[in-house]
Amino acid sequence: MSAIGLTVDDIRSLMPTTAPLPGDLFDHVIGFLNRSGDQMEHVYVLEKRGALDNPKDKDARRLVYKTASAGATMLRDMIDRAWREAATTRPEVVDPLDPNNEDFDPETGSAPPPKAR
């Protein structure tokens, strides 16, 4: 990042405002990874023409800025959600290692985590 002079302010300026992540967090992570994977062809084209070795290449810089801000946004929103959820009390926490748990899977020795609200 230092080769292109990317700063925290550069990343912050590209981040949308904080928005609560509804639904299951795992689905958000998979979506983020899929969107990241969708960039692979573009990364390959840039790498093929040597753009990733040139700190002044506008397309490569745009990709780095976009990718860095997307990652920072996802991380920020996950942390925000974790803090919000930690502030609420859950009615009943079922031990995932309890074989009497209705979701207990003997093959894994545990129950999967509950789906997020």
Coordinates of C-alpha atoms in Angstrom, one line a residue:
M1 CA 0.0 0.0 0.0
S2 CA 2.9 2.4 0.6
A3 CA 4.0 2.1 -3.0
I4 CA 0.9 3.8 -4.2
G5 CA 0.5 6.1 -1.1
L6 CA -2.8 4.6 0.0
T7 CA -3.9 6.2 3.3
V8 CA -6.6 5.5 5.8
D9 CA -8.4 8.7 4.7
D10 CA -8.4 7.4 1.1
I11 CA -10.1 4.2 2.2
R12 CA -12.5 6.0 4.5
S13 CA -13.6 8.3 1.7
L14 CA -14.8 5.4 -0.4
M15 CA -16.6 3.6 2.4
P16 CA -20.4 3.9 2.6
T17 CA -22.0 4.9 5.9
T18 CA -22.4 2.1 8.5
A19 CA -25.5 0.0 7.8
P20 CA -26.6 -2.9 10.0
L21 CA -26.0 -6.3 8.4
P22 CA -29.4 -8.1 8.5
G23 CA -29.8 -11.8 8.3
D24 CA -27.1 -14.5 8.7
L25 CA -23.6 -13.2 8.9
F26 CA -22.2 -16.3 7.1
D27 CA -24.3 -15.3 4.0
H28 CA -22.7 -11.9 4.1
V29 CA -19.2 -13.3 4.3
I30 CA -19.9 -15.7 1.4
G31 CA -21.4 -12.8 -0.7
F32 CA -18.3 -10.7 0.1
L33 CA -16.0 -13.5 -1.0
N34 CA -18.0 -14.1 -4.2
R35 CA -17.8 -10.4 -5.1
S36 CA -14.1 -10.5 -4.5
G37 CA -13.8 -13.6 -6.6
D38 CA -15.6 -11.8 -9.4
Q39 CA -12.6 -9.5 -9.7
M40 CA -10.2 -12.2 -10.6
E41 CA -10.4 -11.8 -14.4
H42 CA -9.8 -8.1 -14.0
V43 CA -6.8 -8.7 -11.7
Y44 CA -5.4 -11.2 -14.3
V45 CA -5.8 -8.6 -17.1
L46 CA -4.0 -6.0 -15.0
E47 CA -1.3 -8.4 -14.0
K48 CA -0.8 -9.6 -17.6
R49 CA -0.2 -6.0 -18.8
G50 CA 2.1 -5.2 -15.9
A51 CA -0.2 -2.7 -14.3
L52 CA 0.3 -4.2 -10.8
D53 CA 4.0 -3.5 -11.0
N54 CA 3.3 0.2 -11.8
P55 CA 2.3 2.3 -8.7
K56 CA 1.0 5.0 -11.1
D57 CA -1.3 2.8 -13.2
K58 CA -4.8 4.3 -12.8
D59 CA -6.7 1.0 -13.3
A60 CA -4.5 -0.9 -10.8
R61 CA -4.8 2.0 -8.2
R62 CA -8.6 2.0 -8.7
L63 CA -8.7 -1.8 -8.1
V64 CA -6.6 -1.5 -4.9
Y65 CA -8.6 1.4 -3.6
K66 CA -11.9 -0.4 -4.3
T67 CA -10.8 -3.7 -2.9
A68 CA -9.3 -2.1 0.3
S69 CA -12.4 0.0 0.9
A70 CA -14.7 -3.0 0.4
G71 CA -12.7 -5.1 2.8
A72 CA -12.6 -2.3 5.4
T73 CA -16.4 -1.8 5.0
M74 CA -17.1 -5.5 5.5
L75 CA -14.9 -5.7 8.6
R76 CA -16.3 -2.5 10.1
D77 CA -19.9 -3.7 9.6
M78 CA -19.1 -7.1 11.1
I79 CA -17.6 -5.4 14.1
D80 CA -20.5 -3.1 14.4
R81 CA -22.9 -6.0 14.3
A82 CA -20.9 -8.0 16.8
W83 CA -21.1 -5.0 19.3
R84 CA -24.8 -4.6 18.7
E85 CA -25.5 -8.3 19.2
A86 CA -23.3 -8.4 22.3
A87 CA -25.3 -5.6 23.8
T88 CA -28.5 -7.7 23.7
T89 CA -29.3 -10.6 25.8
R90 CA -30.1 -13.9 24.3
P91 CA -33.0 -15.8 26.0
E92 CA -31.4 -19.2 26.1
V93 CA -28.0 -20.4 25.0
V94 CA -27.9 -24.1 24.2
D95 CA -24.6 -25.9 24.7
P96 CA -23.4 -26.9 21.2
L97 CA -21.4 -29.8 22.8
D98 CA -24.5 -31.2 24.6
P99 CA -25.5 -34.5 22.9
N100 CA -29.1 -33.7 24.0
N101 CA -29.1 -30.6 21.9
E102 CA -31.6 -31.3 19.1
D103 CA -29.2 -30.0 16.5
F104 CA -26.2 -32.1 17.8
D105 CA -24.4 -34.0 15.1
P106 CA -22.5 -37.0 16.3
E107 CA -20.2 -36.9 13.3
T108 CA -18.9 -33.4 14.2
G109 CA -19.4 -33.7 17.9
S110 CA -21.3 -30.5 18.1
A111 CA -24.3 -28.6 17.0
P112 CA -23.9 -25.8 14.4
P113 CA -24.3 -22.2 15.6
P114 CA -27.8 -20.8 15.6
K115 CA -28.8 -18.8 12.6
A116 CA -28.4 -15.1 13.3
R117 CA -31.5 -12.9 13.7

